[in-house]
C-alpha positions in Angstrom: -138.3 91.3 -29.2 -136.0 89.7 -26.6 -132.4 90.9 -27.5 -131.1 87.5 -26.4 -133.2 85.6 -28.9 -131.0 86.1 -32.0 -127.9 85.0 -30.1 -129.7 81.9 -28.8 -130.7 81.0 -32.4 -127.1 81.5 -33.7 -125.8 79.2 -30.9 -128.3 76.5 -31.6 -127.5 76.2 -35.3 -124.0 74.7 -34.9 -125.4 72.2 -32.5 -127.9 71.0 -35.1 -125.2 70.8 -37.7 -122.9 68.9 -35.5 -125.7 66.5 -34.6 -126.4 66.0 -38.3 -122.8 65.3 -39.0 -122.6 62.8 -36.1 -125.7 61.1 -37.4 -124.3 60.9 -40.9 -121.0 59.4 -39.6 -122.9 56.9 -37.5 -125.1 55.9 -40.5 -122.0 55.5 -42.7 -120.3 53.4 -39.9 -123.4 51.1 -39.8 -123.3 50.7 -43.6 -119.5 49.9 -43.5 -120.0 47.4 -40.7 -122.8 45.7 -42.7 -120.8 45.7 -45.9 -117.7 44.2 -44.1 -119.9 41.6 -42.4 -121.6 40.6 -45.6 -118.2 40.4 -47.4 -116.6 38.2 -44.8 -119.7 36.0 -44.7 -119.4 35.4 -48.4 -115.7 34.9 -48.3 -115.8 32.5 -45.4 -118.8 30.6 -46.6 -116.9 29.8 -49.8 -113.6 29.1 -48.1 -115.0 27.0 -45.3 -117.4 25.2 -47.6 -114.3 23.8 -49.4 -112.9 22.7 -46.0 -116.0 20.7 -45.3 -116.2 19.2 -48.7 -112.5 18.2 -48.5 -113.4 16.0 -45.6 -116.6 14.5 -47.2 -116.3 14.5 -51.0 -113.1 15.6 -52.6 -111.0 12.7 -51.6 -113.4 10.3 -53.2 -114.2 12.3 -56.4 -110.9 14.0 -57.1 -108.2 11.8 -55.4 -109.5 8.2 -55.7 -107.5 5.6 -53.9 -108.0 2.1 -52.5 -107.2 3.5 -49.1 -109.8 6.1 -47.9 -107.4 7.6 -45.4 -104.9 8.4 -48.2 -107.7 10.0 -50.2 -108.6 12.2 -47.2 -105.0 13.2 -46.6 -104.7 14.1 -50.3 -107.9 16.2 -50.1 -106.6 18.0 -47.0 -103.4 18.7 -49.0 -105.5 20.8 -51.4 -107.0 22.5 -48.3 -103.5 23.5 -47.3 -102.9 25.0 -50.8 -105.6 27.6 -50.1 -103.9 28.6 -46.8 -100.5 28.9 -48.5 -102.1 31.3 -51.0 -103.6 33.5 -48.2 -100.4 35.3 -47.3 -99.8 36.0 -51.0 -103.3 37.5 -51.2 -102.5 39.5 -48.0 -99.3 40.8 -49.6 -100.8 41.6 -52.9 -104.0 43.3 -51.8 -102.3 44.8 -48.7 -99.8 46.6 -51.0 -102.4 48.1 -53.3 -104.8 48.7 -50.3 -102.2 50.8 -48.6 -101.4 52.7 -51.9 -104.8 53.0 -53.6 -107.4 52.5 -50.8 -109.3 49.9 -48.9 -112.6 49.9 -50.8 -111.4 49.1 -54.3 -109.4 46.1 -53.1 -112.4 44.7 -51.3 -114.4 44.7 -54.5 -111.7 42.7 -56.3 -111.4 40.1 -53.5 -115.1 39.5 -53.5 -115.2 39.0 -57.2 -112.3 36.5 -57.1 -113.8 34.4 -54.4 -117.3 34.3 -55.9 -116.1 33.3 -59.4 -113.6 30.7 -58.1 -116.3 29.0 -55.9 -118.8 28.9 -58.7 -116.3 27.3 -61.0 -115.6 24.6 -58.3 -119.3 23.8 -58.4 -119.1 23.1 -62.2 -115.7 21.4 -62.2 -115.6 17.9 -63.8 -114.3 15.1 -61.4 -111.4 12.7 -61.8 -113.7 10.1 -63.4 -114.5 12.6 -66.2 -111.1 14.3 -67.1 -108.6 12.4 -65.1 -105.6 14.1 -63.4 -106.6 17.5 -64.8 -109.5 17.5 -62.3 -107.4 17.7 -59.1 -105.0 20.2 -60.9 -107.9 22.5 -61.6 -109.3 22.0 -58.1 -106.0 23.1 -56.6 -105.8 26.1 -58.9 -109.2 27.3 -57.9 -108.4 26.7 -54.2 -105.4 28.9 -54.6 -107.5 31.7 -56.1 -109.8 31.3 -53.1 -106.9 31.6 -50.8 -105.6 34.8 -52.5 -109.1 36.3 -52.3 -109.7 35.6 -48.6 -106.1 36.7 -47.9 -107.0 40.2 -49.0 -110.5 40.3 -47.7 -110.2 40.0 -43.9 -107.6 42.7 -43.5 -109.4 45.2 -45.7 -112.8 44.5 -44.1 -111.3 44.8 -40.6 -109.7 48.1 -41.4 -112.7 49.6 -43.1 -114.6 49.2 -39.8 -111.7 50.0 -37.4 -110.8 53.2 -39.3 -114.4 54.4 -39.4 -115.2 53.5 -35.7 -114.6 55.6 -32.6 -111.5 54.4 -30.7 -113.5 53.7 -27.5 -115.8 51.2 -29.4 -113.5 49.9 -32.0 -113.7 46.4 -30.6 -117.5 46.5 -30.5 -117.8 47.5 -34.2 -115.1 45.1 -35.5 -116.8 42.4 -33.6 -119.7 42.8 -36.0 -117.4 42.3 -38.9 -115.8 39.2 -37.3 -119.2 37.6 -37.2 -118.6 36.9 -40.9 -116.5 33.9 -40.0 -119.0 32.0 -37.8 -121.9 33.0 -40.0 -120.1 31.8 -43.0 -119.3 28.6 -41.2 -122.9 28.3 -40.1 -124.2 28.8 -43.7 -121.7 26.4 -45.2 -122.4 23.8 -42.5 -126.1 24.2 -43.0 -125.8 24.0 -46.8 -123.7 20.8 -46.5 -126.2 19.3 -44.0 -129.1 19.9 -46.3 -127.5 18.3 -49.4 -126.2 15.5 -47.2 -129.8 14.4 -46.8 -129.8 13.4 -50.4 -129.2 9.7 -51.2 -125.5 8.9 -51.6 -125.8 8.5 -55.3 -127.3 12.0 -55.8 -125.1 13.6 -53.2 -121.8 12.4 -54.8 -123.0 13.0 -58.4 -124.5 16.5 -58.2 -125.7 17.4 -54.7 -122.3 18.5 -53.4 -122.1 21.1 -56.2 -125.2 23.1 -55.1 -123.7 25.0 -52.2 -120.8 26.2 -54.5 -123.3 27.3 -57.2 -125.1 29.5 -54.6 -121.9 31.6 -54.5 -123.0 33.4 -57.7 -126.1 34.8 -55.9 -124.2 35.7 -52.8 -121.6 37.5 -55.0 -124.2 39.7 -56.6 -125.7 40.7 -53.3 -122.3 41.4 -51.8 -121.2 43.6 -54.6 -124.4 45.6 -54.5 -124.0 46.5 -50.8 -120.2 47.0 -51.0 -120.2 49.5 -53.9 -122.1 52.1 -51.8 -119.8 52.4 -48.8 -117.3 55.3 -48.3 -113.5 54.9 -48.3 -111.8 54.8 -44.9 -111.5 58.4 -43.5 -108.1 57.5 -41.9 -106.7 56.4 -45.2 -108.1 59.5 -47.0 -106.6 61.8 -44.3 -103.2 60.1 -44.7 -103.4 60.4 -48.5 -104.1 64.1 -48.3 -101.1 64.6 -46.0 -98.8 62.7 -48.3 -96.3 64.9 -50.2 -97.2 65.1 -53.9 -94.8 63.1 -56.0 -93.2 61.4 -53.0 -92.2 57.8 -53.7 -92.8 55.9 -50.5 -91.2 52.5 -50.0 -93.3 49.4 -50.6 -95.3 48.8 -47.4 -93.9 45.2 -47.0 -90.3 46.6 -47.1 -91.2 49.1 -44.4 -92.6 46.3 -42.3 -89.7 44.0 -42.8 -87.2 46.7 -41.7 -88.8 46.4 -38.3 -90.5 43.0 -38.3 -91.4 42.8 -34.6 -95.0 43.8 -35.0 -95.5 41.4 -37.9 -94.0 38.5 -36.0 -96.2 39.2 -33.0 -99.3 39.8 -35.1 -98.7 36.4 -36.7 -97.9 34.6 -33.4 -101.0 35.7 -31.5 -103.2 34.2 -34.2 -101.6 30.8 -34.3 -103.5 29.4 -31.3 -107.0 30.3 -32.4 -106.4 29.2 -36.0 -105.0 25.8 -35.0 -107.9 25.2 -32.6 -110.5 26.1 -35.2 -108.9 23.8 -37.8 -109.2 20.9 -35.4 -112.7 21.4 -34.1 -114.3 22.7 -37.3 -112.6 20.8 -40.1 -110.5 17.9 -39.0 -113.1 16.8 -36.4 -115.3 15.6 -39.3 -112.8 13.0 -40.3 -111.8 12.1 -36.8 -115.3 11.8 -35.3 -116.6 9.7 -38.2 -113.6 7.6 -38.0 -114.4 6.6 -34.3 -118.0 5.8 -35.0 -120.0 9.0 -35.1 -122.4 9.5 -38.0 -121.7 12.1 -40.6 -125.0 13.8 -39.9 -124.3 13.8 -36.2 -121.0 15.6 -36.7 -122.6 18.2 -38.9 -125.2 18.9 -36.2 -122.4 19.3 -33.7 -120.8 21.9 -35.9 -124.0 23.8 -36.1 -124.0 24.1 -32.3 -120.4 25.4 -32.3 -121.3 28.0 -34.9 -124.0 29.3 -32.6 -121.5 29.7 -29.8 -119.4 32.0 -32.1 -122.4 34.0 -33.1 -123.1 34.8 -29.5 -119.6 35.1 -28.1 -117.5 36.9 -30.8 -119.4 40.2 -30.6 -119.6 40.1 -26.8 -115.9 39.2 -26.3 -114.8 41.8 -28.9 -116.8 44.4 -27.1 -115.4 43.2 -23.8 -111.9 43.9 -25.1 -112.8 47.6 -25.3 -113.3 47.5 -21.5 -110.6 45.1 -20.2 -108.1 45.1 -23.0 -107.2 42.9 -26.0 -104.5 41.1 -24.1 -106.6 40.0 -21.2 -109.4 38.5 -23.3 -107.0 36.6 -25.5 -104.9 35.3 -22.7 -107.9 33.8 -20.9 -108.7 31.8 -24.0 -105.1 30.7 -24.6 -104.6 29.5 -21.1 -107.9 27.7 -21.2 -107.0 26.0 -24.4 -103.8 24.6 -22.9 -105.8 23.2 -19.9 -108.6 21.8 -22.0 -106.5 20.2 -24.8 -106.6 16.7 -23.2 -110.1 16.8 -21.7 -111.6 17.8 -25.1 -110.7 14.6 -26.9 -111.5 12.5 -23.8 -115.1 13.9 -24.1 -115.2 13.3 -27.9 -113.9 9.7 -27.4 -116.8 8.8 -25.1 -118.9 8.1 -28.1 -121.8 10.2 -26.7 -123.1 12.8 -29.2 -124.3 15.1 -26.3 -120.9 14.9 -24.6 -119.0 15.6 -27.8 -121.2 18.6 -28.6 -120.6 20.0 -25.1 -116.9 19.6 -25.5 -116.8 21.2 -28.9 -118.9 24.1 -27.7 -116.6 24.9 -24.8 -113.5 24.5 -27.1 -115.2 27.0 -29.5 -115.7 29.4 -26.6 -111.9 29.3 -25.9 -111.2 29.8 -29.6 -113.5 32.9 -29.6 -111.7 34.3 -26.6 -108.4 34.2 -28.6 -110.0 35.2 -31.9 -112.4 38.0 -31.0 -109.8 40.7 -30.1 -107.7 40.1 -33.2 -109.3 42.6 -35.6 -108.9 45.7 -33.2 -105.6 44.4 -31.9 -103.9 44.0 -35.3 -105.4 47.3 -36.5 -103.8 49.1 -33.6 -100.4 47.5 -34.1 -99.5 49.2 -37.5 -99.4 52.7 -38.9 -101.8 53.8 -41.6 -99.3 53.6 -44.5 -98.6 49.9 -43.9 -101.7 48.9 -42.0 -103.5 46.9 -44.7 -100.3 45.0 -45.5 -99.3 44.4 -41.8 -102.8 43.3 -40.7 -103.3 41.1 -43.7 -99.9 39.5 -43.6 -99.9 38.9 -39.8 -103.4 37.4 -39.9 -102.9 35.2 -43.0 -99.4 33.9 -41.9 -101.1 32.9 -38.7 -103.8 31.2 -40.6 -101.2 29.4 -42.7 -99.1 28.2 -39.8 -101.9 27.6 -37.4 -104.6 26.2 -39.7 -103.2 25.6 -43.2 -101.4 22.3 -42.5 -103.1 21.3 -39.2 -105.7 19.0 -40.7 -103.1 17.4 -42.9 -100.6 17.0 -40.1 -103.3 15.8 -37.7 -104.6 13.2 -40.1 -101.0 11.9 -40.8 -100.2 11.7 -37.0 -103.5 9.9 -36.4 -102.6 7.3 -39.1 -99.1 6.8 -37.6 -100.3 6.6 -34.0 -103.0 4.1 -34.7 -105.8 6.6 -34.1 -104.6 8.0 -30.7 -105.9 11.5 -30.1 -102.9 12.5 -28.0 -101.1 14.2 -31.0 -104.2 16.4 -31.5 -104.2 17.5 -27.9 -100.5 18.3 -28.2 -101.1 20.5 -31.3 -103.8 22.5 -29.4 -101.6 23.0 -26.3 -98.4 24.0 -28.2 -100.1 26.5 -30.5 -101.9 28.1 -27.6 -98.6 28.5 -25.8 -97.3 30.4 -28.8 -100.2 32.8 -28.5 -99.6 33.2 -24.8 -95.9 34.1 -25.3 -96.7 36.6 -28.1 -99.5 38.3 -26.1 -97.1 38.8 -23.2 -94.8 40.7 -25.5 -97.4 43.2 -26.8 -98.0 46.5 -25.1 -101.8 46.9 -24.7 -102.9 49.0 -27.7 -106.6 49.4 -26.8 -108.1 52.7 -27.9 -105.0 54.0 -29.8 -105.5 56.8 -32.2 -105.1 55.2 -35.7 -103.9 58.4 -37.3 -100.7 58.4 -35.1 -97.7 56.1 -35.4 -98.1 52.6 -33.8 -96.9 52.0 -30.3 
């Protein structure tokens, strides 16, 4: 027997064990990425479905008025209520996510969103119960906002804290597909029910996409329950001193708020742009002569742009940095703000689709690096709170009131699109200034203190 043989066998065993552990970690990462993707798809399907219905249905059924423009403005006001609630959700679920873990909070956010959306689908209208109808609609919208406020940050962290630092952008890019897929599904659902005769659509057809939420909820919970807790959080929890009373995460962040302010500011540009080209555009385009079905088809094309670009651009940020990718999009948004509406105002559906698709590309450039960027800006003990608050405050400032403000400015300006271009340019400049203040965090070890 070769005397070297036992030693060779002994050396080979650890290699096989290590390969098995690596394969197990990779399998768990895939499951976490799938769970986070599915969760954000469901959350954004429900949340964005409301945005579309606010432009098409809610003004007429819940806020009746002799002036259609005033009804639309009132409906967009309820849209803003959901965005106001998002930072509250980020604060609430961020606090407990930093204390108790990421996974349990994500189960709760999914339950809240699914139940609230289903209830919207069975809610009586103003014609049935009077003023109580819009009150209940606003209340359910607030619940939606709280749910989505806690979802994105937790889903992003579950992926970022499982992934290898060198490919963090690549893996979080999969999770961030939840937003465009949710947008695609909600747009497709509304497009299908819009094919119904007006009488059927306004009486019961608009409810169907909301009722589908119940099925999506059951699927999402089934997948999410099987994922493992974040290893970064578990490591931090093991190192914590027994009995030690740490300060509330939000108080720790507010003591040194620079990271929170910058995290909020970098997201204002992409959120404002998406509010205009994915929600407010429905009211604007139909107001200048485009058909409702034409606008919905245009939104399907913009969703496809995001499906392709978000994972590619998020992966690109692993190579060239988060700042570089985002700055290209923000500068492009400033330059394209006026041409965008010039293209839409031509009255040509093909030209409008081309303009919206390019605008969506610019939005993706700003949006794609957000998940890895924000994850790398905060320490483990406050990361869920910091990421959620930064992201959701950006959504509130950038998108929450944008459709309402835009519709009001349009009414005051006699339909001029110039105020809309100004909103895009100004918010993109905010993103540019903030990005220039951030030290590139790409690849940072999430178990260490933030830069």
